[in-house]
Amino acid sequence: MATDGPGSGRIMLTFDPVGLTPIQRDGDACVVCHKKWPRPRVLVGRLPNSAPVHACDECAEALLPPQDGPVPVPRHFRAFS
């Protein structure tokens, strides 16, 4: 993995274009699940030629590390009868 520029600290994955379809390489389909609609919006990496690679929200969550910040506390609900 590489970072997105010096000092940015943002991790960017590098994808091999050989395993991707032309639609995925153009950013019109998710790089993981091939979903085309809605158009994938999350930037998850780049190709070796620096072209951006996108994923749908669900796949991006699995690819990218969790964001720094407070971890939500689980809530326990009790059913009343």
Short mmCIF file of N, CA and C in Angstrom, two decimals:
data_model
loop_
_atom_site.label_atom_id
_atom_site.label_comp_id
_atom_site.label_asym_id
_atom_site.label_seq_id
_atom_site.Cartn_x
_atom_site.Cartn_y
_atom_site.Cartn_z
N MET A 1 0.84 -1.18 0.00
CA MET A 1 0.00 0.00 0.00
C MET A 1 0.88 1.24 0.00
N ALA A 2 0.37 2.27 -0.54
CA ALA A 2 1.09 3.53 -0.59
C ALA A 2 0.23 4.61 0.06
N THR A 3 0.87 5.73 0.38
CA THR A 3 0.10 6.84 0.93
C THR A 3 -0.23 7.82 -0.17
N ASP A 4 -1.25 8.60 0.05
CA ASP A 4 -1.73 9.57 -0.93
C ASP A 4 -0.93 10.87 -0.78
N GLY A 5 0.31 10.84 -1.18
CA GLY A 5 1.15 12.02 -1.11
C GLY A 5 1.89 12.10 0.21
N PRO A 6 3.02 12.79 0.24
CA PRO A 6 3.81 12.90 1.45
C PRO A 6 3.08 13.69 2.53
N GLY A 7 3.10 13.15 3.72
CA GLY A 7 2.52 13.85 4.86
C GLY A 7 1.02 13.73 4.98
N SER A 8 0.34 13.11 4.02
CA SER A 8 -1.11 13.04 4.11
C SER A 8 -1.57 11.95 5.06
N GLY A 9 -0.79 10.86 5.15
CA GLY A 9 -1.15 9.77 6.04
C GLY A 9 -2.31 8.92 5.56
N ARG A 10 -2.89 9.26 4.43
CA ARG A 10 -4.03 8.52 3.90
C ARG A 10 -3.53 7.32 3.12
N ILE A 11 -4.03 6.13 3.45
CA ILE A 11 -3.60 4.92 2.78
C ILE A 11 -4.38 4.75 1.48
N MET A 12 -3.65 4.52 0.40
CA MET A 12 -4.26 4.30 -0.90
C MET A 12 -3.78 2.95 -1.42
N LEU A 13 -4.71 2.11 -1.84
CA LEU A 13 -4.38 0.82 -2.41
C LEU A 13 -4.00 1.00 -3.87
N THR A 14 -3.09 0.17 -4.35
CA THR A 14 -2.73 0.16 -5.76
C THR A 14 -3.30 -1.11 -6.37
N PHE A 15 -4.10 -0.98 -7.41
CA PHE A 15 -4.78 -2.11 -8.05
C PHE A 15 -4.10 -2.45 -9.37
N ASP A 16 -4.01 -3.74 -9.65
CA ASP A 16 -3.46 -4.23 -10.91
C ASP A 16 -4.56 -4.12 -11.97
N PRO A 17 -4.37 -3.34 -13.02
CA PRO A 17 -5.42 -3.16 -14.02
C PRO A 17 -5.72 -4.42 -14.83
N VAL A 18 -4.82 -5.40 -14.83
CA VAL A 18 -5.02 -6.61 -15.61
C VAL A 18 -6.26 -7.37 -15.13
N GLY A 19 -6.52 -7.38 -13.84
CA GLY A 19 -7.66 -8.10 -13.30
C GLY A 19 -8.96 -7.33 -13.32
N LEU A 20 -8.96 -6.11 -13.83
CA LEU A 20 -10.15 -5.27 -13.84
C LEU A 20 -10.75 -5.17 -15.23
N THR A 21 -12.06 -4.98 -15.27
CA THR A 21 -12.73 -4.76 -16.55
C THR A 21 -12.51 -3.31 -16.98
N PRO A 22 -12.71 -3.00 -18.26
CA PRO A 22 -12.57 -1.61 -18.70
C PRO A 22 -13.50 -0.66 -17.92
N ILE A 23 -14.69 -1.12 -17.58
CA ILE A 23 -15.64 -0.28 -16.84
C ILE A 23 -15.12 0.02 -15.44
N GLN A 24 -14.51 -0.98 -14.80
CA GLN A 24 -13.93 -0.75 -13.48
C GLN A 24 -12.74 0.20 -13.57
N ARG A 25 -11.90 0.04 -14.58
CA ARG A 25 -10.74 0.92 -14.75
C ARG A 25 -11.15 2.36 -15.01
N ASP A 26 -12.30 2.56 -15.63
CA ASP A 26 -12.80 3.92 -15.88
C ASP A 26 -13.51 4.53 -14.68
N GLY A 27 -13.73 3.75 -13.63
CA GLY A 27 -14.41 4.26 -12.44
C GLY A 27 -15.92 4.22 -12.54
N ASP A 28 -16.46 3.52 -13.53
CA ASP A 28 -17.90 3.45 -13.71
C ASP A 28 -18.53 2.22 -13.07
N ALA A 29 -17.71 1.35 -12.46
CA ALA A 29 -18.20 0.18 -11.75
C ALA A 29 -17.33 -0.05 -10.53
N CYS A 30 -17.91 -0.64 -9.51
CA CYS A 30 -17.18 -0.93 -8.27
C CYS A 30 -16.01 -1.86 -8.58
N VAL A 31 -14.86 -1.58 -8.02
CA VAL A 31 -13.67 -2.37 -8.27
C VAL A 31 -13.78 -3.77 -7.64
N VAL A 32 -14.71 -3.96 -6.69
CA VAL A 32 -14.86 -5.24 -6.01
C VAL A 32 -16.03 -6.04 -6.57
N CYS A 33 -17.23 -5.46 -6.54
CA CYS A 33 -18.44 -6.23 -6.87
C CYS A 33 -19.02 -5.93 -8.25
N HIS A 34 -18.40 -5.04 -8.99
CA HIS A 34 -18.83 -4.68 -10.36
C HIS A 34 -20.14 -3.91 -10.42
N LYS A 35 -20.69 -3.48 -9.28
CA LYS A 35 -21.96 -2.74 -9.29
C LYS A 35 -21.77 -1.43 -10.04
N LYS A 36 -22.71 -1.14 -10.97
CA LYS A 36 -22.62 0.07 -11.79
C LYS A 36 -23.56 1.18 -11.34
N TRP A 37 -24.62 0.80 -10.64
CA TRP A 37 -25.60 1.81 -10.24
C TRP A 37 -25.99 1.63 -8.80
N PRO A 38 -25.98 2.63 -7.97
CA PRO A 38 -25.47 3.96 -8.30
C PRO A 38 -23.95 3.91 -8.51
N ARG A 39 -23.49 4.85 -9.29
CA ARG A 39 -22.07 4.88 -9.64
C ARG A 39 -21.24 4.93 -8.37
N PRO A 40 -20.19 4.09 -8.28
CA PRO A 40 -19.36 4.08 -7.07
C PRO A 40 -18.71 5.43 -6.84
N ARG A 41 -18.75 5.89 -5.58
CA ARG A 41 -18.26 7.24 -5.28
C ARG A 41 -17.04 7.26 -4.36
N VAL A 42 -16.73 6.15 -3.70
CA VAL A 42 -15.67 6.16 -2.71
C VAL A 42 -14.33 5.83 -3.38
N LEU A 43 -13.41 6.75 -3.27
CA LEU A 43 -12.07 6.54 -3.82
C LEU A 43 -11.33 5.59 -2.89
N VAL A 44 -10.95 4.41 -3.41
CA VAL A 44 -10.28 3.41 -2.58
C VAL A 44 -8.84 3.17 -3.00
N GLY A 45 -8.42 3.69 -4.13
CA GLY A 45 -7.05 3.47 -4.56
C GLY A 45 -6.79 4.04 -5.93
N ARG A 46 -5.68 3.60 -6.48
CA ARG A 46 -5.27 4.08 -7.79
C ARG A 46 -4.69 2.93 -8.60
N LEU A 47 -4.67 3.12 -9.90
CA LEU A 47 -3.97 2.21 -10.80
C LEU A 47 -2.51 2.65 -10.88
N PRO A 48 -1.62 1.82 -11.39
CA PRO A 48 -0.22 2.23 -11.50
C PRO A 48 -0.01 3.52 -12.30
N ASN A 49 -0.93 3.85 -13.21
CA ASN A 49 -0.81 5.09 -13.98
C ASN A 49 -1.46 6.28 -13.27
N SER A 50 -1.79 6.11 -11.97
CA SER A 50 -2.38 7.14 -11.10
C SER A 50 -3.85 7.40 -11.37
N ALA A 51 -4.51 6.62 -12.22
CA ALA A 51 -5.95 6.76 -12.44
C ALA A 51 -6.68 6.31 -11.17
N PRO A 52 -7.72 7.04 -10.76
CA PRO A 52 -8.44 6.68 -9.53
C PRO A 52 -9.28 5.42 -9.69
N VAL A 53 -9.43 4.67 -8.60
CA VAL A 53 -10.24 3.46 -8.55
C VAL A 53 -11.30 3.67 -7.48
N HIS A 54 -12.56 3.36 -7.82
CA HIS A 54 -13.67 3.61 -6.91
C HIS A 54 -14.37 2.31 -6.50
N ALA A 55 -15.06 2.38 -5.37
CA ALA A 55 -15.85 1.24 -4.88
C ALA A 55 -17.17 1.77 -4.36
N CYS A 56 -18.17 0.88 -4.31
CA CYS A 56 -19.46 1.26 -3.72
C CYS A 56 -19.27 1.37 -2.20
N ASP A 57 -20.23 1.95 -1.52
CA ASP A 57 -20.12 2.19 -0.09
C ASP A 57 -19.85 0.91 0.70
N GLU A 58 -20.56 -0.17 0.37
CA GLU A 58 -20.42 -1.42 1.11
C GLU A 58 -19.04 -2.02 0.93
N CYS A 59 -18.55 -2.07 -0.29
CA CYS A 59 -17.23 -2.65 -0.56
C CYS A 59 -16.11 -1.78 -0.02
N ALA A 60 -16.28 -0.47 -0.10
CA ALA A 60 -15.25 0.44 0.41
C ALA A 60 -15.07 0.26 1.91
N GLU A 61 -16.16 0.01 2.62
CA GLU A 61 -16.08 -0.20 4.06
C GLU A 61 -15.23 -1.42 4.37
N ALA A 62 -15.30 -2.45 3.53
CA ALA A 62 -14.51 -3.67 3.75
C ALA A 62 -13.05 -3.48 3.33
N LEU A 63 -12.79 -2.61 2.36
CA LEU A 63 -11.43 -2.41 1.86
C LEU A 63 -10.59 -1.48 2.71
N LEU A 64 -11.19 -0.40 3.16
CA LEU A 64 -10.44 0.64 3.84
C LEU A 64 -10.39 0.40 5.34
N PRO A 65 -9.29 0.80 5.98
CA PRO A 65 -9.22 0.65 7.44
C PRO A 65 -10.22 1.58 8.11
N PRO A 66 -10.63 1.26 9.34
CA PRO A 66 -11.59 2.12 10.03
C PRO A 66 -11.02 3.52 10.26
N GLN A 67 -11.89 4.51 10.24
CA GLN A 67 -11.48 5.89 10.46
C GLN A 67 -11.10 6.09 11.92
N ASP A 68 -10.11 6.95 12.16
CA ASP A 68 -9.76 7.28 13.54
C ASP A 68 -10.86 8.12 14.14
N GLY A 69 -11.07 7.94 15.40
CA GLY A 69 -12.11 8.70 16.08
C GLY A 69 -12.75 7.86 17.16
N PRO A 70 -13.74 8.42 17.80
CA PRO A 70 -14.38 7.68 18.89
C PRO A 70 -15.12 6.45 18.37
N VAL A 71 -15.01 5.40 19.11
CA VAL A 71 -15.70 4.16 18.77
C VAL A 71 -17.08 4.21 19.42
N PRO A 72 -18.15 3.97 18.66
CA PRO A 72 -19.48 4.03 19.25
C PRO A 72 -19.66 2.95 20.31
N VAL A 73 -20.29 3.32 21.40
CA VAL A 73 -20.56 2.39 22.49
C VAL A 73 -21.82 1.60 22.15
N PRO A 74 -21.75 0.26 22.28
CA PRO A 74 -22.96 -0.51 21.99
C PRO A 74 -24.07 -0.16 22.97
N ARG A 75 -25.27 -0.09 22.47
CA ARG A 75 -26.42 0.23 23.32
C ARG A 75 -27.18 -1.06 23.59
N HIS A 76 -27.58 -1.21 24.83
CA HIS A 76 -28.33 -2.39 25.21
C HIS A 76 -29.77 -1.95 25.49
N PHE A 77 -30.68 -2.56 24.79
CA PHE A 77 -32.09 -2.24 24.96
C PHE A 77 -32.77 -3.42 25.66
N ARG A 78 -33.63 -3.07 26.53
CA ARG A 78 -34.35 -4.08 27.27
C ARG A 78 -35.82 -3.98 26.90
N ALA A 79 -36.37 -5.08 26.53
CA ALA A 79 -37.80 -5.10 26.17
C ALA A 79 -38.63 -5.18 27.44
N PHE A 80 -39.64 -4.36 27.49
CA PHE A 80 -40.55 -4.36 28.63
C PHE A 80 -41.83 -5.09 28.25
N SER A 81 -42.33 -5.89 29.17
CA SER A 81 -43.57 -6.60 28.88
C SER A 81 -44.69 -6.12 29.74
#
